[in-house]
Amino acid sequence: YGKEWGHITSNFQIYTLLPPNITQETFDKQLEAYSKTHYPVSTRREERKNMLHPLKEVHFDTRFENLGDHVISRTTLNILSFIGVLIIIMASINFVNLSTAQAVGRSREVGVRKVLGSSRSQLFRQMMGETGLIVFISILISLTLAYLLLPYVKNFVSINEPLQLFSTSSALFIGMIFIAVTFLSGIYPSLILSGFKPAQVLKNKMTSAVLGGISIRRALVVLQFGISQVLIIGTIIAISQMNFVKNADIGFNKDAVFVINSNSDSALLSRQSAFKSSLLQVPGVKAVSYTSDVPSSDNNSSTNFAFDMKPDQDFNLFLKFADEDYFKTFGLQLMAGRGISRSDTMHEAVINETLLHSLGLKSPNEAIGKKIRIGRNAWLPVVGVVKDFKTNSLRETVKPLMISSFSNFYTVTAVKLHAADMVKAKAAVLSKWDEFFPEYANTNLFMDESINNFYQQENQLSGLYKIFAGLAIFISCLGLYGLVSFLAVQKTKEVGIRKVLGASVGNIVYLFSREFTILIAIAFAIAAPIAWYVMSDWLNNFEFKISIGAGVFILAIIISLIIAWITVGYKAMQAALANPVKSIRSE
């Protein structure tokens, strides 16, 4: 069941404990055979299929949102896990670049140790041990931070269940992370440093391993900025889509509508008329409507139906039951005819645009006066056609819909308030509820809050994208700084000679910036199609969505270039402002 009283359920759920010798596949076949025998398929083209669904999978299946209290898709978890792995890889790359950039400072140590008899394997083990120690300390710090930040993370992602940070599975996972990060971070610097020949090392001359003509360190920076640009592009697209969702025309007025959900029985129904009359006397209340459901929600029910005195259609019809003030309260727009009149039972119907087109009718006026029937109930005259409004979230298409009256299903009270008096009016409405229905519990929220809840997971994911993108940019800048530091050491003599020959500070800065601008351009060329593919797939979750235009990619490359230029410029300025005499003498 959902959190709210008015949540429509999938009728009922059956929980089955299978014997050890019966597999799910075997039981599914037996269940299907039983269903065909006792519940033959109807004459409609729609098929019915019964099967078991493992309870452990319900939490990850968004089709079961009204069964599970908190559902999250595996796709979302996989995306977050993948981003986490990318962040770890970026940090490892960072360590490699900074370690090799600082290799000059340790070159004499390596040379002296080799002269004194240390073998390459001994030096390799020593440096891998140092890397392991650094990773171990980092893990201790990260565990402390994780423990301190866990309550905030749980609040951010709306998890109320207790989480075990320290467990056997966590220990195994952390152990695997320790081994992987130590290996990724330490193998290359350890091989490079332990492989220097004493004569070369004591001359303070370092060489750069080359892969396909491109320095490994340069390739790693390209990889880092490629990852960060994928995250930047993804963040921009996610923010743009959520802004689109927030500002999209949903076809009705959601502002200042206060919604009260409760259960429904004969005692409550008998007081609804008096309660409504009393609410309309409250200052700040503009309109009141009873309904089975607000215009846009996940609480939808559907059924088979027939139209124009013909056999059942081959698609289902979605239903909402409401009183005569429903259209006024939510500002629904009629295309033809009128809204439903006051009645406690179904006696007339209003259909939406989508149903009109699904029935093959050309004009809204064609539907007026036609008869419609749900299930095996009485035929109802169609008295109006309402302009399409979003019946669900923007992830889904607008459903073919019929609105009729039926007071037995009125579990929702919708109150339209004056925007200027919302706080006082809300308090007054709840006070009236307690006066008329003191024995009935309720859940309540504003309509715009209800719609925002549709996209809670996307909003959380968008927020995490921002955090991860910021972290990726920061790590990329550190890696870039490490490579610039390495090149500054390599080009010390060149920079000194250029300055002696008249090069300005700007010329020196340009010398460094040009190369890294090219590296970032290469990273962008790799990242852009990957980001486009991944985010296009994510946008496919929405029926109504933005298009990914060139502006997204232009903004991403501009952000990356500005950040890179600032990072490179700082270190390049240091190299350019150094005394050229000392620079030349250093070699």
Coordinates of C-alpha atoms in Angstrom, one line a residue:
Y1 CA 0.0 0.0 0.0
G2 CA 1.0 3.6 -0.5
K3 CA 1.6 6.1 2.2
E4 CA -1.7 7.9 1.7
W5 CA -5.2 6.8 2.6
G6 CA -6.4 7.5 -0.9
H7 CA -3.8 5.4 -2.6
I8 CA -5.3 2.9 -5.0
T9 CA -3.8 -0.5 -4.5
S10 CA -3.4 -3.4 -7.0
N11 CA -6.5 -4.9 -5.3
F12 CA -4.6 -7.4 -3.2
Q13 CA -1.3 -9.2 -3.0
I14 CA -0.7 -12.9 -2.4
Y15 CA 2.5 -14.0 -0.6
T16 CA 3.6 -17.5 -1.4
L17 CA 6.3 -19.5 0.4
L18 CA 7.5 -22.2 -2.1
P19 CA 8.7 -25.6 -0.9
P20 CA 12.4 -26.2 -1.4
N21 CA 11.9 -28.6 -4.2
I22 CA 9.7 -26.2 -6.3
T23 CA 11.3 -23.5 -8.4
Q24 CA 9.7 -20.3 -9.3
E25 CA 9.6 -21.3 -13.0
T26 CA 7.7 -24.5 -12.2
F27 CA 5.2 -22.7 -10.1
D28 CA 4.7 -20.0 -12.7
K29 CA 3.7 -22.7 -15.3
Q30 CA 1.3 -24.3 -12.8
L31 CA -0.2 -20.9 -12.0
E32 CA -0.6 -20.0 -15.7
A33 CA -2.4 -23.3 -16.3
Y34 CA -4.7 -22.8 -13.4
S35 CA -5.5 -19.3 -14.5
K36 CA -6.4 -20.4 -18.0
T37 CA -8.7 -23.1 -16.6
H38 CA -10.6 -21.0 -14.1
Y39 CA -10.2 -17.5 -15.5
P40 CA -10.4 -17.8 -19.3
V41 CA -9.1 -14.9 -21.4
S42 CA -11.8 -12.4 -22.3
T43 CA -12.8 -11.7 -25.9
R44 CA -10.7 -8.5 -25.9
R45 CA -7.2 -8.6 -27.4
E46 CA -5.7 -7.7 -24.0
E47 CA -3.9 -10.6 -22.3
R48 CA -3.8 -11.5 -18.7
K49 CA -0.6 -13.1 -17.2
N50 CA -0.1 -14.3 -13.6
M51 CA 3.4 -15.0 -12.2
L52 CA 5.4 -14.8 -9.0
H53 CA 7.7 -11.9 -8.3
P54 CA 10.5 -12.5 -5.8
L55 CA 10.0 -10.4 -2.7
K56 CA 13.6 -9.3 -2.7
E57 CA 13.2 -7.8 -6.1
V58 CA 10.1 -5.6 -5.2
H59 CA 12.2 -2.9 -3.7
F60 CA 14.0 -2.4 -7.1
D61 CA 10.9 -2.6 -9.4
T62 CA 9.1 0.7 -10.0
R63 CA 6.0 -1.2 -11.1
F64 CA 5.4 -2.1 -7.5
E65 CA 5.4 1.5 -6.0
N66 CA 2.0 1.0 -4.4
L67 CA 3.2 -2.2 -2.7
G68 CA 6.6 -1.1 -1.5
D69 CA 7.0 2.0 0.6
H70 CA 10.3 3.0 -0.9
V71 CA 11.2 1.8 -4.4
I72 CA 14.3 2.6 -6.3
S73 CA 15.3 1.3 -9.7
R74 CA 18.4 -0.8 -10.3
T75 CA 19.3 1.6 -13.1
T76 CA 19.6 4.4 -10.6
L77 CA 21.7 2.3 -8.3
N78 CA 23.9 1.2 -11.1
I79 CA 24.4 4.8 -12.3
L80 CA 25.4 5.9 -8.8
S81 CA 27.7 2.9 -8.4
F82 CA 29.3 3.6 -11.7
I83 CA 29.9 7.2 -10.8
G84 CA 31.5 6.1 -7.5
V85 CA 33.9 3.8 -9.4
L86 CA 34.7 6.7 -11.8
I87 CA 35.5 9.0 -8.9
I88 CA 37.8 6.3 -7.4
I89 CA 39.6 5.9 -10.8
M90 CA 40.0 9.7 -11.0
A91 CA 41.5 9.8 -7.5
S92 CA 43.9 7.0 -8.4
I93 CA 44.9 8.8 -11.6
N94 CA 45.4 11.9 -9.5
F95 CA 47.7 10.1 -7.2
V96 CA 49.7 8.7 -10.1
N97 CA 50.1 12.2 -11.6
L98 CA 51.1 13.9 -8.4
S99 CA 53.5 11.0 -7.5
T100 CA 55.3 11.2 -10.8
A101 CA 55.3 15.0 -10.6
Q102 CA 57.1 14.7 -7.3
A103 CA 59.5 12.0 -8.5
V104 CA 62.3 14.5 -9.0
G105 CA 62.3 15.2 -5.3
R106 CA 62.8 11.5 -4.5
S107 CA 65.2 10.8 -7.4
R108 CA 68.4 11.2 -5.4
E109 CA 66.9 9.0 -2.6
V110 CA 66.3 6.3 -5.2
G111 CA 69.8 6.7 -6.7
V112 CA 71.5 6.6 -3.3
R113 CA 69.6 3.4 -2.3
K114 CA 70.5 1.7 -5.6
V115 CA 74.2 2.7 -5.1
L116 CA 74.0 1.2 -1.6
G117 CA 72.7 -2.1 -3.0
S118 CA 68.9 -1.9 -3.0
S119 CA 67.4 -4.0 -5.8
R120 CA 64.6 -2.8 -8.0
S121 CA 62.1 -5.3 -6.4
Q122 CA 63.0 -4.0 -2.9
L123 CA 62.4 -0.4 -4.0
F124 CA 59.2 -1.4 -5.7
R125 CA 57.9 -3.2 -2.6
Q126 CA 58.8 -0.2 -0.5
M127 CA 56.9 2.3 -2.7
M128 CA 53.9 0.0 -3.0
G129 CA 53.9 -0.3 0.8
E130 CA 54.0 3.5 1.1
T131 CA 51.1 3.7 -1.3
G132 CA 49.2 1.1 0.7
L133 CA 49.8 3.0 3.9
I134 CA 48.4 6.2 2.3
V135 CA 45.4 4.4 1.0
F136 CA 44.8 2.8 4.4
I137 CA 44.9 6.1 6.2
S138 CA 42.6 7.6 3.5
I139 CA 40.1 4.7 4.1
L140 CA 40.1 5.4 7.9
I141 CA 39.4 9.1 7.2
S142 CA 36.7 8.2 4.7
L143 CA 35.0 5.8 7.2
T144 CA 35.0 8.5 9.8
L145 CA 33.5 11.0 7.4
A146 CA 30.9 8.4 6.2
Y147 CA 29.9 7.7 9.8
L148 CA 29.5 11.4 10.5
L149 CA 27.7 12.1 7.3
L150 CA 25.4 9.0 7.2
P151 CA 22.4 10.7 9.0
Y152 CA 22.5 13.6 6.4
V153 CA 22.8 11.2 3.5
K154 CA 19.8 9.2 4.8
N155 CA 17.8 12.4 5.1
F156 CA 18.8 13.5 1.6
V157 CA 17.7 10.2 0.0
S158 CA 14.6 9.8 2.3
I159 CA 15.7 6.5 3.9
N160 CA 14.2 5.9 7.4
E161 CA 15.5 2.3 7.8
P162 CA 18.6 1.8 9.9
L163 CA 21.8 1.3 7.9
Q164 CA 24.7 -0.8 9.0
L165 CA 28.0 1.0 8.0
F166 CA 30.1 -1.7 9.7
S167 CA 29.3 -5.2 8.8
T168 CA 31.0 -8.3 7.3
S169 CA 29.9 -7.4 3.7
S170 CA 31.1 -3.8 4.3
A171 CA 34.5 -5.1 5.5
L172 CA 34.9 -7.3 2.4
F173 CA 33.9 -4.4 0.2
I174 CA 36.4 -2.0 1.9
G175 CA 39.1 -4.6 1.7
M176 CA 38.5 -5.0 -2.1
I177 CA 38.6 -1.2 -2.5
F178 CA 41.9 -1.1 -0.5
I179 CA 43.5 -3.6 -2.8
A180 CA 42.2 -2.1 -6.0
V181 CA 43.1 1.5 -5.2
T182 CA 46.5 0.5 -3.9
F183 CA 47.2 -1.4 -7.1
L184 CA 45.8 1.3 -9.4
S185 CA 47.5 4.2 -7.6
G186 CA 50.9 2.6 -6.8
I187 CA 51.8 0.3 -9.6
Y188 CA 52.9 2.9 -12.2
P189 CA 54.8 5.4 -9.9
S190 CA 56.5 2.4 -8.2
L191 CA 57.6 0.9 -11.5
I192 CA 58.8 4.3 -12.8
L193 CA 60.8 5.3 -9.7
S194 CA 62.3 1.9 -9.0
G195 CA 63.4 1.6 -12.6
F196 CA 65.6 4.7 -12.7
K197 CA 69.3 4.0 -13.4
P198 CA 71.6 5.5 -10.7
A199 CA 73.5 7.6 -13.2
Q200 CA 70.4 9.2 -14.7
V201 CA 68.8 9.7 -11.3
L202 CA 71.8 11.5 -9.8
K203 CA 71.8 13.9 -12.8
N204 CA 68.2 14.7 -11.8
K205 CA 66.9 13.8 -15.2
M206 CA 63.5 12.1 -15.5
T207 CA 62.0 10.5 -18.6
S208 CA 58.4 10.2 -19.6
A209 CA 56.9 6.8 -20.5
V210 CA 55.2 7.1 -23.8
L211 CA 52.1 5.2 -25.1
G212 CA 51.5 5.6 -28.7
G213 CA 53.5 8.8 -28.8
I214 CA 51.4 10.4 -26.0
S215 CA 52.7 10.8 -22.5
I216 CA 50.9 8.5 -20.1
R217 CA 50.4 11.4 -17.7
R218 CA 48.8 13.4 -20.5
A219 CA 46.5 10.5 -21.4
L220 CA 45.5 10.2 -17.8
V221 CA 44.6 13.9 -17.6
V222 CA 42.5 13.4 -20.8
L223 CA 40.7 10.5 -19.1
Q224 CA 40.1 12.5 -15.9
F225 CA 38.7 15.5 -17.8
G226 CA 36.7 13.2 -20.0
I227 CA 35.0 11.7 -16.9
S228 CA 34.4 15.1 -15.3
Q229 CA 32.9 16.4 -18.6
V230 CA 30.6 13.4 -18.8
L231 CA 29.4 14.3 -15.3
I232 CA 29.2 18.1 -16.1
I233 CA 27.1 17.4 -19.2
G234 CA 24.9 14.9 -17.3
T235 CA 24.4 17.4 -14.5
I236 CA 23.4 20.2 -16.9
I237 CA 20.9 17.9 -18.7
A238 CA 19.5 16.6 -15.4
I239 CA 19.0 20.1 -14.1
S240 CA 17.5 21.3 -17.4
Q241 CA 15.0 18.4 -17.4
M242 CA 13.9 18.9 -13.8
N243 CA 13.4 22.6 -14.5
F244 CA 11.4 21.6 -17.6
V245 CA 9.3 19.3 -15.4
K246 CA 8.9 22.0 -12.8
N247 CA 7.6 24.6 -15.2
A248 CA 5.8 22.3 -17.7
D249 CA 2.1 23.0 -18.5
I250 CA 0.3 20.1 -16.8
G251 CA -3.2 21.3 -17.9
F252 CA -4.6 22.3 -14.6
N253 CA -4.0 24.7 -11.8
K254 CA -2.0 23.1 -9.0
D255 CA -1.2 26.3 -7.1
A256 CA -2.8 26.9 -3.7
V257 CA -4.8 23.6 -3.7
F258 CA -4.8 21.9 -0.3
V259 CA -5.4 18.1 -0.5
I260 CA -6.7 16.0 2.4
N261 CA -6.6 12.2 2.0
S262 CA -8.7 9.9 4.2
N263 CA -10.5 6.7 4.2
S264 CA -14.2 6.6 3.3
D265 CA -17.2 5.0 4.9
S266 CA -20.9 5.8 5.3
A267 CA -20.5 7.9 8.5
L268 CA -17.9 10.1 6.8
L269 CA -19.9 10.4 3.6
S270 CA -23.0 11.5 5.6
R271 CA -21.1 14.5 6.9
Q272 CA -19.4 15.6 3.7
S273 CA -22.1 18.0 2.5
A274 CA -22.2 19.9 5.8
F275 CA -18.4 19.9 5.9
K276 CA -18.2 21.4 2.4
S277 CA -20.7 24.1 3.2
S278 CA -18.7 25.0 6.4
L279 CA -15.4 25.1 4.5
L280 CA -16.9 27.5 1.9
Q281 CA -17.5 30.0 4.7
V282 CA -13.9 30.0 5.8
P283 CA -12.0 33.1 4.8
G284 CA -9.4 32.3 2.2
V285 CA -11.3 29.3 0.7
K286 CA -12.3 29.7 -2.9
A287 CA -13.7 26.2 -3.8
V288 CA -14.0 22.7 -2.5
S289 CA -14.3 19.4 -4.3
Y290 CA -14.7 15.8 -3.3
T291 CA -13.0 13.2 -5.5
S292 CA -11.5 9.8 -5.7
D293 CA -8.3 11.3 -6.9
V294 CA -6.6 14.6 -7.8
P295 CA -6.0 15.2 -11.6
S296 CA -2.4 14.1 -11.6
S297 CA -1.2 11.2 -9.4
D298 CA -0.2 7.6 -9.3
N299 CA -3.5 6.7 -7.7
N300 CA -5.2 5.6 -10.9
S301 CA -7.6 2.8 -11.5
S302 CA -8.6 1.4 -14.9
T303 CA -11.2 -0.9 -16.4
N304 CA -12.6 -2.3 -19.6
F305 CA -15.3 -0.2 -21.2
A306 CA -17.6 0.1 -24.2
F307 CA -18.6 3.2 -26.3
D308 CA -21.5 4.1 -28.5
M309 CA -23.5 1.0 -27.7
K310 CA -20.8 -1.2 -29.2
P311 CA -18.8 -4.1 -27.7
D312 CA -15.9 -3.5 -25.3
Q313 CA -12.9 -1.5 -26.7
D314 CA -9.5 -3.2 -26.9
F315 CA -7.8 -0.8 -24.5
N316 CA -8.6 0.1 -20.9
L317 CA -10.2 3.3 -19.6
F318 CA -8.8 5.2 -16.6
L319 CA -11.4 6.5 -14.1
K320 CA -11.7 9.4 -11.7
F321 CA -14.8 10.0 -9.7
A322 CA -15.5 13.6 -8.6
D323 CA -18.3 16.0 -7.7
E324 CA -19.6 19.0 -9.6
D325 CA -16.9 21.4 -8.3
Y326 CA -13.9 19.3 -9.5
F327 CA -13.4 21.4 -12.7
K328 CA -13.7 24.7 -10.9
T329 CA -11.3 23.7 -8.1
F330 CA -8.5 22.5 -10.4
G331 CA -9.2 24.9 -13.3
L332 CA -9.8 22.2 -15.9
Q333 CA -10.7 23.5 -19.4
L334 CA -13.7 22.1 -21.3
M335 CA -13.4 21.7 -25.1
A336 CA -17.1 20.9 -25.5
G337 CA -20.2 20.4 -23.5
R338 CA -20.2 20.9 -19.7
G339 CA -18.9 19.4 -16.5
I340 CA -20.8 16.7 -14.5
S341 CA -23.7 17.8 -12.4
R342 CA -24.3 16.9 -8.8
S343 CA -25.1 13.2 -8.1
D344 CA -24.2 10.5 -5.6
T345 CA -24.0 7.8 -8.3
M346 CA -22.7 7.6 -11.9
H347 CA -25.3 9.2 -14.2
E348 CA -23.2 11.1 -16.8
A349 CA -19.6 11.3 -17.9
V350 CA -16.9 13.6 -19.1
I351 CA -14.0 12.2 -21.3
N352 CA -10.6 13.7 -22.1
E353 CA -9.0 14.5 -25.4
T354 CA -6.8 11.4 -25.5
L355 CA -9.9 9.1 -25.1
L356 CA -11.6 11.2 -27.8
H357 CA -8.8 10.5 -30.3
S358 CA -8.4 6.9 -29.2
L359 CA -12.0 6.4 -30.2
G360 CA -11.4 7.8 -33.6
L361 CA -13.6 10.9 -33.2
K362 CA -12.6 14.0 -35.1
S363 CA -14.3 16.7 -33.1
P364 CA -15.1 17.1 -29.3
N365 CA -18.7 17.8 -30.3
E366 CA -19.0 14.4 -31.9
A367 CA -18.7 12.8 -28.4
I368 CA -21.5 14.8 -26.8
G369 CA -24.6 12.7 -26.4
K370 CA -22.8 9.4 -27.1
K371 CA -23.1 6.6 -24.5
I372 CA -20.2 5.1 -22.6
R373 CA -20.2 2.1 -20.2
I374 CA -17.6 0.8 -17.8
G375 CA -17.6 -2.9 -17.0
R376 CA -21.2 -4.1 -17.0
N377 CA -22.6 -1.0 -15.4
A378 CA -25.3 1.2 -17.0
W379 CA -24.7 3.3 -20.1
L380 CA -23.9 6.9 -19.3
P381 CA -24.3 9.9 -21.6
V382 CA -21.1 11.9 -22.4
V383 CA -21.9 15.5 -21.4
G384 CA -18.5 17.0 -21.9
V385 CA -14.9 16.7 -23.3
V386 CA -12.1 18.1 -21.1
K387 CA -8.8 19.3 -22.5
D388 CA -6.0 16.9 -21.8
F389 CA -4.2 17.4 -18.5
K390 CA -1.3 15.3 -17.2
T391 CA -2.9 12.3 -15.5
N392 CA 0.4 11.0 -14.2
S393 CA 4.0 12.2 -14.0
L394 CA 5.7 13.4 -17.1
R395 CA 7.4 10.0 -17.4
E396 CA 4.1 8.7 -18.8
T397 CA 1.7 9.5 -21.6
V398 CA -1.7 11.1 -20.8
K399 CA -4.1 8.3 -20.2
P400 CA -7.6 7.9 -21.8
L401 CA -9.8 9.1 -19.0
M402 CA -13.4 9.3 -17.9
I403 CA -14.6 11.5 -15.1
S404 CA -18.0 10.7 -13.4
S405 CA -19.6 11.1 -10.0
F406 CA -19.7 8.3 -7.4
S407 CA -19.7 9.5 -3.8
N408 CA -18.7 6.1 -2.4
F409 CA -15.2 6.7 -3.8
Y410 CA -14.7 10.2 -2.5
T411 CA -11.6 9.8 -0.3
V412 CA -10.0 13.1 -1.3
T413 CA -11.0 16.6 -0.3
A414 CA -9.5 19.3 -2.5
V415 CA -9.6 22.8 -1.2
K416 CA -8.7 25.8 -3.4
L417 CA -7.3 28.6 -1.3
H418 CA -6.5 32.3 -1.9
A419 CA -2.7 32.4 -2.4
A420 CA -2.4 35.4 0.1
D421 CA -4.1 33.5 2.9
M422 CA -2.8 30.0 2.5
V423 CA -1.2 29.5 5.9
K424 CA -4.2 30.8 7.9
A425 CA -6.7 29.1 5.6
K426 CA -4.9 25.7 5.8
A427 CA -5.0 25.9 9.6
A428 CA -8.7 26.8 9.5
V429 CA -9.5 23.9 7.1
L430 CA -7.7 21.4 9.4
S431 CA -9.6 22.8 12.4
K432 CA -12.9 22.2 10.5
W433 CA -11.8 18.7 9.7
D434 CA -11.2 18.0 13.4
E435 CA -14.6 19.5 14.2
F436 CA -16.5 17.4 11.7
F437 CA -14.4 14.2 11.6
P438 CA -12.6 13.9 15.0
E439 CA -12.4 10.2 14.8
Y440 CA -10.8 10.1 11.2
A441 CA -7.1 10.3 10.6
N442 CA -5.9 12.0 7.4
T443 CA -2.8 12.8 5.4
N444 CA -2.6 16.2 3.8
L445 CA -0.3 18.3 1.5
F446 CA -0.5 20.9 -1.2
M447 CA -1.0 19.8 -4.8
D448 CA 2.3 21.2 -5.9
E449 CA 4.1 19.2 -3.2
S450 CA 2.3 16.1 -4.4
I451 CA 3.5 16.7 -8.0
N452 CA 7.0 17.3 -6.7
N453 CA 6.9 13.9 -5.0
F454 CA 6.6 12.3 -8.5
Y455 CA 10.2 13.4 -9.2
Q456 CA 11.7 12.8 -5.8
Q457 CA 14.1 10.2 -7.1
E458 CA 15.1 12.3 -10.1
N459 CA 15.6 15.4 -7.8
Q460 CA 17.8 13.4 -5.5
L461 CA 19.8 12.0 -8.4
S462 CA 20.2 15.5 -9.8
G463 CA 21.5 16.7 -6.5
L464 CA 24.0 13.8 -6.3
Y465 CA 25.1 14.6 -9.9
K466 CA 25.9 18.1 -8.7
I467 CA 28.0 16.8 -5.8
F468 CA 29.8 14.2 -7.9
A469 CA 30.4 16.6 -10.8
G470 CA 31.9 19.2 -8.3
L471 CA 34.0 16.4 -6.8
A472 CA 35.1 15.2 -10.2
I473 CA 36.1 18.8 -11.3
F474 CA 38.1 19.2 -8.0
I475 CA 39.9 15.9 -8.5
S476 CA 40.6 16.8 -12.2
C477 CA 42.1 20.1 -11.2
L478 CA 44.4 18.4 -8.7
G479 CA 45.5 15.9 -11.5
L480 CA 46.0 18.8 -13.9
Y481 CA 48.0 20.7 -11.3
G482 CA 50.1 17.6 -10.9
L483 CA 50.8 17.3 -14.6
V484 CA 51.6 21.0 -14.9
S485 CA 53.9 20.7 -11.9
F486 CA 55.7 17.8 -13.6
L487 CA 56.0 19.8 -16.9
A488 CA 57.2 22.9 -15.1
V489 CA 60.1 20.8 -13.7
Q490 CA 60.8 19.3 -17.1
K491 CA 60.7 22.7 -18.8
T492 CA 62.6 24.6 -16.1
K493 CA 65.6 25.2 -18.4
E494 CA 63.4 25.9 -21.5
V495 CA 61.4 28.5 -19.5
G496 CA 64.6 30.2 -18.3
I497 CA 66.1 30.4 -21.8
R498 CA 62.8 31.8 -23.2
K499 CA 62.7 34.5 -20.6
V500 CA 66.4 35.4 -21.2
L501 CA 65.5 35.7 -24.9
G502 CA 62.6 38.1 -24.1
A503 CA 59.5 36.0 -23.6
S504 CA 56.9 37.7 -21.4
V505 CA 54.9 36.1 -18.6
G506 CA 52.0 35.9 -21.0
N507 CA 54.1 34.0 -23.5
I508 CA 55.1 31.5 -20.9
V509 CA 51.5 31.0 -19.6
Y510 CA 50.3 30.5 -23.2
L511 CA 53.1 27.9 -23.7
F512 CA 51.5 25.8 -20.9
S513 CA 47.9 26.6 -21.5
R514 CA 47.9 25.8 -25.2
E515 CA 48.9 22.2 -24.6
F516 CA 46.2 21.6 -21.9
T517 CA 43.6 23.3 -24.0
I518 CA 44.3 20.7 -26.7
L519 CA 44.1 17.9 -24.1
I520 CA 40.7 19.2 -22.8
A521 CA 39.4 19.4 -26.4
I522 CA 40.4 15.8 -26.9
A523 CA 38.7 14.8 -23.6
F524 CA 35.5 16.7 -24.7
A525 CA 35.5 14.9 -28.1
I526 CA 35.5 11.6 -26.2
A527 CA 33.1 12.6 -23.4
A528 CA 30.4 14.3 -25.5
P529 CA 29.1 11.3 -27.4
I530 CA 29.2 9.2 -24.2
A531 CA 27.3 11.8 -22.2
W532 CA 24.8 12.2 -25.0
Y533 CA 24.2 8.4 -25.2
V534 CA 23.8 8.0 -21.4
M535 CA 21.6 11.0 -20.8
S536 CA 19.4 10.3 -23.9
D537 CA 18.8 6.9 -22.3
W538 CA 17.9 8.6 -19.0
L539 CA 15.6 11.0 -20.7
N540 CA 13.7 8.1 -22.3
N541 CA 12.2 7.5 -18.8
F542 CA 10.2 10.7 -19.5
E543 CA 7.4 10.8 -22.1
F544 CA 7.7 14.6 -22.0
K545 CA 11.3 15.8 -22.1
I546 CA 13.8 18.3 -23.3
S547 CA 15.9 17.9 -26.4
I548 CA 19.7 17.8 -26.0
G549 CA 20.9 20.8 -27.9
A550 CA 24.4 22.1 -28.7
G551 CA 24.1 24.7 -25.9
V552 CA 24.6 21.9 -23.3
F553 CA 27.9 20.9 -24.8
I554 CA 29.1 24.4 -25.4
L555 CA 28.4 25.3 -21.7
A556 CA 30.2 22.1 -20.6
I557 CA 33.4 22.8 -22.6
I558 CA 33.4 26.4 -21.5
I559 CA 33.2 25.4 -17.8
S560 CA 36.0 22.9 -18.3
L561 CA 38.2 25.3 -20.1
I562 CA 37.8 28.1 -17.5
I563 CA 38.5 25.7 -14.6
A564 CA 41.5 24.3 -16.5
W565 CA 42.9 27.7 -17.4
I566 CA 42.7 28.9 -13.8
T567 CA 44.5 25.7 -12.6
V568 CA 47.2 25.8 -15.3
G569 CA 47.5 29.6 -15.1
Y570 CA 48.4 29.5 -11.4
K571 CA 51.3 27.0 -11.8
A572 CA 52.4 28.6 -15.2
M573 CA 52.6 32.0 -13.5
Q574 CA 54.8 30.5 -10.8
A575 CA 57.2 29.1 -13.5
A576 CA 57.1 32.3 -15.5
L577 CA 57.9 34.5 -12.6
A578 CA 60.8 32.4 -11.4
N579 CA 64.3 33.9 -11.7
P580 CA 65.7 32.7 -15.2
V581 CA 69.2 32.5 -13.9
K582 CA 68.2 30.0 -11.2
S583 CA 66.1 28.1 -13.8
I584 CA 69.0 27.7 -16.1
R585 CA 71.4 26.9 -13.3
S586 CA 69.0 24.2 -12.0
E587 CA 70.1 22.0 -14.8

